C-alpha angles and dihedrals in degrees: 000000000000131000133036130295093201124116110262098241093200114114107271119231120247097267089047092050094046091055092046093056093045094048092049091044088049095052090053092045094050097041089240129145094214137018142147147180132262118206133194109255134207085261106091108249096002125126124198130198105244100178133020116188125188095008136085109254096215091053093056098037095128089066096049091099131029134179114237087230095051112111094247131119095250094050091051092048092050099039099041097030092230133134109253110205114189109175100178148359092272093056092046092053092046096054103022108023093165088058093045096050088056090050109023099172137117104270140111130227142195131202126196124179119232102224125183126191095277111019144010110260098190142290134289113217135183128192115212147167112293118264136201095251141332092280087070092062103038093104090047086052089051094053095043087053094058088050088052092048092050089049092053094048090056095046093056086060089045108120094214129061112272107235131119121209100160138078119292121269109242113214139170116242123221103297119236088223101024094180099061123095102354110170135184137177133221140179130208131200109197090191092061101025090230126142125194125195132188124234096265092053095053084046089053093046094044088233121134114220093242089052095050114095093209094232136124091241092050088052095052094047090049091050101042123353088183095048098029093118092052088050093050094049093048089051091050094047092051089046084057091052089253107111116185118256093229098069130160089070119217112200134169119260121219088261095053094255127126124265125188123216132188132170140170142176113256093225109030091170094064115117134218133070102270124111118268131228113263126214125183148147134232114216121195098197091184113210093338095075093105087051094049090052093050092046087057087071100049117118092222124067119265125183129159125214124201113223093269088064094254113144106247097178138004126180119217097257088054093052088048094053095041088052096233134106114247095244088060090049105044117089094003131107107267092231092055091045098043106021098174088069085072089104124140092234096048090044089055091049092049092048086051092051091047095049106034130039105235121092125251136217131200144148124239133190118245121207123226115280103240089207096062133052089224145011141189106281131310096261132065127203109224128185128183123206115196125225135173094256107003132040111213114212133193129198137183140151114291087237092064092053119125120256088247094056088043092056090045088055096050091048088058094051114286136283097322103062133064120258119208139187120254095276093062109080094156093118093053092046099049093085090048087055089050091050096046093042092053092058089066094046111099104171133058090240093051090047088054095048091052092052092049089049101045111021101049098051089048094062102022099256126159105185131052133182126178120194122188123203120239131159089350091300128103114231124194113249103170141001136182135174096011123120114270114274091000090117097047098090088057096053111110096006115161124244085251089067114115092233133131092230088055099042092051088056097045099043096035093224120119115235120218120193111187090198140013088250090065092047092050092049094051093047108031112203096018115143113253123203095202139025091232138019138089130262138203124200114197128190113232103212125157125196088339094308118113114240105168143287136272131215126206118191129195127193096225136037111284134193109216111218126218090250091049095051092050094048091046092049092049091048090051088061089052090048090050094049090048092049092050088050088048095054095049091051091053092048091049088045089050090055096044091049087050091049088051096048089050087052095053121076109264091204131012118242106271116228125178091227102039131057120200141181131182131192128187125188114186119220116264094230125088118347095342090244125130149159108252119115145163136198145173115216133186104244110182110296088338139070124246114220110203139183132167145172122204111202118255132008137264139064093312093055091048091051092049088048092055091048094053094042089054090047091049091047093053095047088048096050087052087058090235114171114261094251090055088047092056092041093050095048093047091056091050094052092049092050092049089051096195091166088250138102133207142207123216145178121201125185125179110205124192101214093203099053100022090233110150126195112199137189125179130199109195091312129134110267119259127246132234121200108193123217090263093060100253111130126203135183111247102229099205118173111238147181135240119293117276121272099036112076124031095196093052118142125211115201121214124228125195121215136165123243107199120207107280095024122123132223120205122195117179143164122240094261091079096054106023120099129165113260092012121098111243090235088068090050092051089045090053091050090046089055092043091052089054096048096041098079156331130252090277091058113113110239092232089057090047089049091054093047091054094052098038096102094044088048088056092046110104095193111051110161094187136042121255129217127180130181125184127190133177134174107237113248114245093256092055091045088056090049095052 
């Protein structure tokens, strides 16, 4: 886990504030413990989590963004405009197995689209306790629907475009017991006398930032009017590097309750006589203060997390076992304070505790404490007990576990693996996640990424290598976790090599080595990448055909149980089928790209009086094959400049594009007028009846006089940059797109192109963005053309500049075609 689960205490913007209010209201309305809002983004088809209330953001990072076409409840609610009600885990698994496989816990969920008058903004979702059936949550759905309707009405009146492209805002929902465990932080600089406090401390003290004087006296008076002098004395002692021995300091709040204060100097080892900076926190433990004091004396570690993953309490024993001082634990996200807890198994269990009511239990490996020569064992037993606002965690050395817990650990696969209560089904569902995720991977690299993401965490592996068979040799397709260059000698080995990765494929038998000693004994002289650990070599065989081999590496010796061996062998078959499918896909994609490249002009027609330049960028979805095209054709004593866009993507769009390009070329070579070219091509497309339509812009330019005659069929208007640098949109009247109306007419417009002027023809992929009016995109391109160069700029360089941003965009849902043309100025004509 990375990042912080804390609230962002900066003042939210109007849109963020609106979404935060709606999400917290939704949780209360639907009786949930967590929820959020997904909004559309600038990436076409991509939904992003804008607000997450009641859950730590880093722990749920895989669900931050979601494509609207995925088989997930949020996507269906958005795409279909329907309410999705999932009362329990059984119904979730039945309707959305991939979503259930990722979060296999006992909870229910509701999803309601936020629909305005003309568009769907996003989806409001609430996670709640599991119910017997949908009837038990109908009233909650009705209340949530009203919240979504109110939010939609407010978004309709919002001044800005309602999209979300950043990370989610993680906020706390209204607490069931709001007085328990409130904590705020402060810092004091004795040199300036300035005290700064965070937003939670202002809220705890009931003092607005504008009303806080920002002095140490103001802080002491606000924390405890009765014990203000004790607070001041303790702060000054700490600044002098003489912290009071009685810390943490208990003081009396204005209402008579107890407050706990702790402070320290960031660098206690500093020398010199000057006063040191002081940092600290104020905790209002509420009615549990006596319990916390008692918990401080317990021999086992106890710590508490709020619903955003911040540590609200830790007793001294917990701090000792987690290898962190209490002041570095309290008020901080657990994964920032104890980064070695960022293990997939622990994350799964913590998600379970946040979403379902049953406690969970597991083992985690603790790294050595660099400050100590030894410590109590490598492994800790962790238990997490969910509550409405706080998760209570216990931690103790594994050697002190009860017999029952030890038996439970042994049944789950020994000391290395995690164990869980009945509510945590994550270890069982991990293979399901892999199987379902593999169905969506279409390239070998995507398959490899899925295996690394899902298979390694499921079995505690740290290394992965995938080899694919080609011409009776194994070639490395993916590696992760191995030392740099270690696998290079094994890349391209033949099937006669005496290596486990080869033997597992040629025999069809998986090979398991519990330790590196076993591996070395079986294959004397084999190069080893570690002195300890375990290895699994799995054959990738699909429908009886060898595909390659898979290597899993573990950092510690590992005894593979019979169940593990069976599951890994079965999963190897799934990986093999996915790899075989990916290889077929990549072969077909290569053929399709070859077809597309053959259909596009290899070079543009050269003319002594006209310079042209074209660029084509395929979309990045599917086979990256689309129907955009451009062309320059000799037409009598002139030149025909053509650009078009066939609806859709794939081989069919490319084939239709090829037919239209050939038709337009034939009409142009016959020097037919632009309106006849459009009409003839329109009739051809209707006769072919491919189920597609196309847009097109056709300009016949006389290079000698600069007279241009243009016709347009549903295509974006061209741009003209004059020799003085001013650029305008050519508002050409046009007809409907090709392939729709056999009787459509395409009017012709005449215009003058001066020497040095630049004509720009383009497809909508260059100017269209989700949530942005296409006219704004055209205006942006017009401005870019104005700024991109001067009359001496080479047209090829100008084309590169206009497409630079698109070339560096990873997600291009549509193809992009650009055609530039200019009449050469007299001086350049003579030079030529």
